[in-house]
Amino acid sequence: MTVATGEILFVKSVKDGIPNRDPLNDSDARRIFGEEDGRISLSDVSIKRDVRDYVLAKYPDGGPDKRYFVWCRGERTPEGKLYDRNELAELILERAGRKNEKDIEEALLESSFDVRVFGAVFSVKDKSFHKTGPVQFGWAHSLHPVETKYVQGTVVMPSKEQAGQGTIWTTYILPFAVFAMPGVINATIAQENKMSEADVELLLEGLWKGTLYRQARGRGLQQPLLLVHVEYNDPFFRIGYLEDYITLEPGREAWLGASPPTQLSDVTLDVRELAKITGPDGPFASQIKRVRWWKNPELRLLGELSGSEEKMW
C-alpha cells in the first residue's frame, strides 16, 4: 500500500530543563511570540534530531534490507575529524553494499531513512541534488505561558591549573511545560522519495521513543504524552492546524499565578474539539481514511478521541 497524505499531532512535556535553547538569548527558551504572550517554542530541527538519533540507535547497521541508515548525523574519522556530507553518503553506500552505484541520489533514497522522510540538500560538486521531504514538522509551542528560572551552581573541579577553587555555572531552566507540535505527510512526495508505510510507522515510533531516548542535561526530563495520526482519502486534502483544536487546563491565569502547575497530574488536555473535527459526525468525515492515536496512561484527557487507540511501542 502507498503512503497516504496525513497529519500528525504530537504532545510532550518537559521538566527541569529547556529542550531547545536560543543562542541569541543567553541560551534561554526560544520565544517567537514575545514576552507578553509568554509561550515558548521548540524548533522542528530539534524534533527531527530526536527521530534521527532513535533510528540510528535502533538500526546502527542499516536495519532490514539496509534501508534505515541515517545520513544527517555526526560521525568522526579515527583521527577525530568530522566526516563531511559527501563522506557520510559514501560511508552509507559502502555499508549498504552500493558503493559502486553511479546514481547517488537514487542509492541514498533507498538506503537512508532520513533522506526519504525529511529530504536532503546534497551540495557536492558534480553530484548535487535537492530532495524535499514528504514529512514536515511545524515548531512545537507550549500550550500555556512559561516563566523560565535563572539558576546558579558550582562545580568542584577548577577550570584551570593552579586554581584554588571550583567554577560557577549559570543556566535557565523551566520547572514544567507541555508542548504541541503539528506535522504533515505529503503522499505525492512520499511516492517520489520511495517512502513506505514501514517508514511512516518508524517515524511515529521515533517521535515517541526518540523523545525518551535522546538525553542531555540541559534538555530536562521529557515525556511523550499524546500522538495522533490522521490519514486522508484525498492526497490533496488536509484539515490543517490540528494543534488549534486542543487546549490545556488550567488556563493562562493559573500558569501566570503564584502556584503554576508543576507536574502532569496538575493538568488536563481538552481534546473535545479535536474529536469533533476528526470524528465520524464531523465536517470532514468523508475525507478521513483513518485516525490512530497513542496516549501516555498518566495523561488525563477531557473528551474522547475519535479513531482507535494503538498499543505503545
Coordinates of C-alpha atoms in Angstrom, one line a residue:
M1 CA 0.0 0.0 0.0
T2 CA 1.1 3.5 -0.7
V3 CA 1.6 6.2 1.9
A4 CA -1.5 8.4 2.5
T5 CA -1.5 12.1 2.9
G6 CA -1.9 12.8 6.6
E7 CA -1.3 14.9 9.6
I8 CA 0.4 14.4 12.9
L9 CA -0.2 16.0 16.3
F10 CA 2.4 15.3 18.9
V11 CA 2.2 16.5 22.6
K12 CA 5.0 16.1 25.0
S13 CA 6.1 17.5 28.4
V14 CA 9.4 18.6 29.9
K15 CA 10.6 19.1 33.5
D16 CA 13.6 20.9 34.8
G17 CA 15.2 21.9 31.6
I18 CA 14.8 23.7 28.2
P19 CA 14.7 21.2 25.3
N20 CA 15.7 23.8 22.6
R21 CA 17.7 26.8 23.7
D22 CA 18.0 30.2 22.0
P23 CA 21.7 31.0 21.4
L24 CA 20.7 34.6 20.7
N25 CA 19.1 35.0 24.1
D26 CA 21.7 33.7 26.6
S27 CA 20.5 30.1 25.9
D28 CA 17.2 30.9 27.4
A29 CA 14.0 29.4 25.9
R30 CA 13.0 30.4 22.4
R31 CA 10.3 33.0 22.4
I32 CA 9.0 33.6 18.9
F33 CA 5.7 35.0 20.2
G34 CA 7.2 37.6 22.5
E35 CA 7.4 38.1 26.3
E36 CA 3.8 39.2 26.7
D37 CA 2.4 36.2 25.1
G38 CA 4.5 34.0 27.3
R39 CA 4.7 30.8 25.3
I40 CA 8.0 29.2 24.4
S41 CA 8.9 27.1 21.3
L42 CA 11.0 24.2 20.1
S43 CA 12.3 24.1 16.5
D44 CA 11.3 21.4 14.1
V45 CA 15.1 20.7 13.7
S46 CA 15.4 19.6 17.3
I47 CA 12.4 17.2 17.0
K48 CA 13.8 15.7 13.8
R49 CA 17.0 15.1 15.7
D50 CA 15.1 13.0 18.2
V51 CA 13.8 10.8 15.4
R52 CA 17.1 10.5 13.6
D53 CA 19.0 9.6 16.8
Y54 CA 16.5 7.0 17.7
V55 CA 16.6 5.4 14.2
L56 CA 20.4 5.5 14.2
A57 CA 20.5 3.8 17.7
K58 CA 17.9 1.2 16.7
Y59 CA 19.5 0.3 13.3
P60 CA 23.2 1.1 13.5
D61 CA 23.8 -1.4 10.7
G62 CA 21.1 0.0 8.5
G63 CA 18.3 -2.4 9.6
P64 CA 16.1 -4.6 7.3
D65 CA 17.3 -4.5 3.7
K66 CA 19.9 -1.9 4.7
R67 CA 17.2 0.8 4.2
Y68 CA 17.5 2.6 7.6
F69 CA 20.8 4.4 7.7
V70 CA 20.8 8.0 8.8
W71 CA 22.7 10.4 6.6
C72 CA 22.3 13.7 8.6
R73 CA 24.4 12.9 11.6
G74 CA 27.8 13.5 13.2
E75 CA 30.4 10.8 12.8
R76 CA 34.2 11.1 13.1
T77 CA 37.2 9.6 11.5
P78 CA 39.7 7.6 13.6
E79 CA 41.7 10.9 13.8
G80 CA 38.7 12.7 15.3
K81 CA 37.7 14.8 12.2
L82 CA 34.1 15.1 11.3
Y83 CA 33.1 13.4 8.0
D84 CA 31.5 15.8 5.6
R85 CA 28.2 15.2 3.8
N86 CA 29.8 13.5 0.8
E87 CA 31.9 11.3 3.0
L88 CA 28.9 10.3 5.1
A89 CA 27.0 9.4 1.9
E90 CA 29.9 7.3 0.7
L91 CA 30.0 5.5 4.1
I92 CA 26.3 4.7 3.9
L93 CA 26.5 3.4 0.4
E94 CA 29.6 1.3 1.3
R95 CA 27.8 -0.2 4.4
A96 CA 24.7 -0.8 2.3
G97 CA 26.7 -2.6 -0.3
R98 CA 26.0 0.0 -3.0
K99 CA 29.3 1.9 -3.2
N100 CA 29.7 1.3 -7.0
E101 CA 26.3 2.7 -7.9
K102 CA 26.5 5.8 -10.1
D103 CA 23.2 7.4 -9.2
I104 CA 24.0 8.7 -5.7
E105 CA 20.5 10.3 -5.3
E106 CA 18.7 7.1 -6.0
A107 CA 21.0 5.0 -3.9
L108 CA 20.7 7.3 -0.9
L109 CA 16.9 7.4 -1.2
E110 CA 16.8 3.6 -1.0
S111 CA 19.4 3.4 1.8
S112 CA 18.8 6.4 4.1
F113 CA 15.6 6.7 6.2
D114 CA 16.0 10.5 6.8
V115 CA 16.7 11.3 3.2
R116 CA 13.4 9.6 2.2
V117 CA 11.4 11.1 5.0
F118 CA 12.8 14.5 5.7
G119 CA 14.6 15.3 2.4
A120 CA 18.1 16.5 1.8
V121 CA 20.2 19.2 0.3
F122 CA 23.2 17.4 -1.1
S123 CA 25.6 20.1 -2.3
V124 CA 28.7 18.3 -3.6
K125 CA 30.5 19.2 -6.8
D126 CA 29.2 17.3 -9.9
K127 CA 26.6 15.3 -7.9
S128 CA 24.4 17.8 -6.2
F129 CA 20.7 17.3 -5.6
H130 CA 17.8 18.6 -3.5
K131 CA 15.0 16.4 -2.2
T132 CA 12.0 17.9 -0.4
G133 CA 10.9 15.7 2.5
P134 CA 7.3 14.3 2.4
V135 CA 7.3 14.8 6.2
Q136 CA 7.4 18.4 7.5
F137 CA 7.0 19.4 11.1
G138 CA 6.0 22.8 12.4
W139 CA 7.5 24.3 15.5
A140 CA 6.3 22.9 18.8
H141 CA 4.8 25.6 21.1
S142 CA 3.9 25.4 24.7
L143 CA 0.2 25.2 25.4
H144 CA 0.5 27.9 28.1
P145 CA 2.7 30.7 29.2
V146 CA 6.1 29.7 30.7
E147 CA 8.3 31.6 33.1
T148 CA 11.8 30.3 33.0
K149 CA 14.1 30.5 36.0
Y150 CA 17.7 31.6 36.1
V151 CA 19.7 29.4 38.4
Q152 CA 23.3 29.2 39.5
G153 CA 25.5 26.4 40.9
T154 CA 29.1 25.4 41.5
V155 CA 31.5 22.7 40.1
V156 CA 34.2 21.3 42.4
M157 CA 36.7 20.9 39.6
P158 CA 38.7 24.1 38.8
S159 CA 38.6 25.4 35.3
K160 CA 42.4 25.8 35.0
E161 CA 45.6 24.7 36.6
Q162 CA 46.6 26.2 40.0
A163 CA 43.1 27.5 40.6
G164 CA 42.2 27.3 44.3
Q165 CA 38.5 26.6 43.9
G166 CA 35.9 25.3 41.5
T167 CA 33.9 27.2 39.0
I168 CA 30.4 28.7 39.0
W169 CA 27.8 27.9 36.4
T170 CA 24.6 29.6 35.4
T171 CA 21.6 28.4 33.3
Y172 CA 18.0 28.9 32.5
I173 CA 15.5 26.1 33.3
L174 CA 11.7 25.7 33.3
P175 CA 10.0 23.7 36.1
F176 CA 7.3 22.1 33.8
A177 CA 5.8 22.7 30.4
V178 CA 3.6 21.0 27.8
F179 CA 4.2 21.4 24.1
A180 CA 2.2 20.5 21.0
M181 CA 3.8 20.0 17.5
P182 CA 2.0 19.6 14.2
G183 CA 3.3 17.7 11.2
V184 CA 2.2 16.8 7.7
I185 CA 2.8 13.9 5.3
N186 CA 2.5 14.5 1.6
A187 CA 1.6 11.4 -0.4
T188 CA 2.8 12.6 -3.7
I189 CA 6.3 13.5 -2.4
A190 CA 6.3 10.2 -0.4
Q191 CA 5.9 8.3 -3.6
E192 CA 8.7 10.3 -5.3
N193 CA 11.0 9.7 -2.4
K194 CA 10.2 5.9 -2.1
M195 CA 8.8 6.4 1.4
S196 CA 7.0 3.3 2.5
E197 CA 4.3 2.6 5.1
A198 CA 7.1 1.0 7.2
D199 CA 8.8 4.3 7.1
V200 CA 5.7 6.0 8.5
E201 CA 5.5 3.5 11.3
L202 CA 9.1 4.0 12.2
L203 CA 8.6 7.8 12.1
L204 CA 5.8 7.6 14.6
E205 CA 7.7 5.2 16.8
G206 CA 10.7 7.5 16.5
L207 CA 8.7 10.6 17.7
W208 CA 7.6 8.7 20.8
K209 CA 10.6 6.7 21.7
G210 CA 13.1 9.3 20.4
T211 CA 11.8 11.7 22.9
L212 CA 12.6 9.2 25.6
Y213 CA 15.9 8.2 24.1
R214 CA 17.9 11.4 23.4
Q215 CA 19.4 12.8 26.5
A216 CA 21.3 15.9 27.6
R217 CA 21.4 17.6 30.9
G218 CA 20.0 20.9 29.6
R219 CA 17.1 19.2 27.8
G220 CA 15.4 18.3 31.0
L221 CA 13.3 15.2 31.6
Q222 CA 10.9 14.7 28.7
Q223 CA 7.8 12.5 28.3
P224 CA 5.7 11.8 25.2
L225 CA 2.0 12.3 26.1
L226 CA -0.1 12.0 23.0
L227 CA 0.5 11.2 19.4
V228 CA -2.3 11.5 16.8
H229 CA -2.1 10.4 13.2
V230 CA -4.9 11.3 10.8
E231 CA -4.8 9.9 7.2
Y232 CA -6.9 11.2 4.3
N233 CA -8.5 9.6 1.3
D234 CA -7.7 12.6 -0.9
P235 CA -3.9 13.2 -1.4
F236 CA -4.6 16.9 -1.9
F237 CA -6.6 17.5 1.3
R238 CA -5.9 18.1 5.0
I239 CA -7.8 19.7 7.8
G240 CA -4.7 21.7 9.0
Y241 CA -3.5 23.1 12.3
L242 CA -4.7 20.2 14.4
E243 CA -2.9 21.8 17.4
D244 CA -5.5 24.6 17.4
Y245 CA -8.2 22.1 18.4
I246 CA -6.7 21.2 21.8
T247 CA -6.3 23.2 24.9
L248 CA -4.7 22.7 28.3
E249 CA -6.4 23.1 31.6
P250 CA -5.9 25.1 33.8
G251 CA -5.7 28.2 31.7
R252 CA -3.4 31.1 31.3
E253 CA -4.2 32.8 34.6
A254 CA -3.1 29.7 36.6
W255 CA 0.3 29.5 34.7
L256 CA 1.0 33.2 35.5
G257 CA -0.1 32.9 39.1
A258 CA 1.8 32.2 42.2
S259 CA 1.5 28.4 42.0
P260 CA 1.5 27.3 38.4
P261 CA 1.2 23.6 37.6
T262 CA 4.5 21.7 38.2
Q263 CA 3.6 18.1 37.2
L264 CA 1.5 16.1 34.8
S265 CA -1.2 15.3 37.4
D266 CA -1.9 19.1 37.7
V267 CA -3.1 19.4 34.1
T268 CA -5.8 18.1 31.8
L269 CA -5.7 18.1 28.0
D270 CA -9.0 19.1 26.4
V271 CA -9.5 17.1 23.1
R272 CA -13.2 17.7 22.6
E273 CA -12.8 20.0 19.6
L274 CA -10.2 17.7 18.0
A275 CA -12.5 14.7 18.5
K276 CA -15.4 16.6 16.9
I277 CA -13.4 17.8 13.8
T278 CA -11.9 14.3 13.2
G279 CA -14.9 12.3 14.2
P280 CA -17.5 10.3 12.1
D281 CA -20.0 13.1 12.5
G282 CA -17.5 15.9 11.8
P283 CA -17.4 18.1 8.7
F284 CA -14.5 16.2 7.1
A285 CA -15.7 12.6 7.9
S286 CA -15.8 11.6 4.2
Q287 CA -12.2 12.8 3.7
I288 CA -10.7 10.9 6.6
K289 CA -9.4 7.4 5.9
R290 CA -8.2 6.6 9.4
V291 CA -7.4 8.1 12.8
R292 CA -5.0 6.5 15.2
W293 CA -3.6 7.7 18.5
W294 CA -1.2 6.7 21.2
K295 CA -1.5 8.0 24.8
N296 CA 0.6 8.1 27.9
P297 CA -1.5 6.4 30.6
E298 CA -0.6 9.2 33.0
L299 CA -2.2 11.9 30.8
R300 CA -5.7 13.0 31.7
L301 CA -8.0 13.8 28.8
L302 CA -11.2 15.8 28.7
G303 CA -13.3 14.3 25.9
E304 CA -12.9 11.1 23.9
L305 CA -10.8 11.0 20.8
S306 CA -12.1 9.5 17.6
G307 CA -10.5 6.6 15.8
S308 CA -8.5 3.8 17.6
E309 CA -6.1 3.9 20.4
E310 CA -3.0 1.9 19.5
K311 CA -0.6 -0.1 21.7
M312 CA 2.5 1.8 22.6
W313 CA 5.8 0.5 21.2

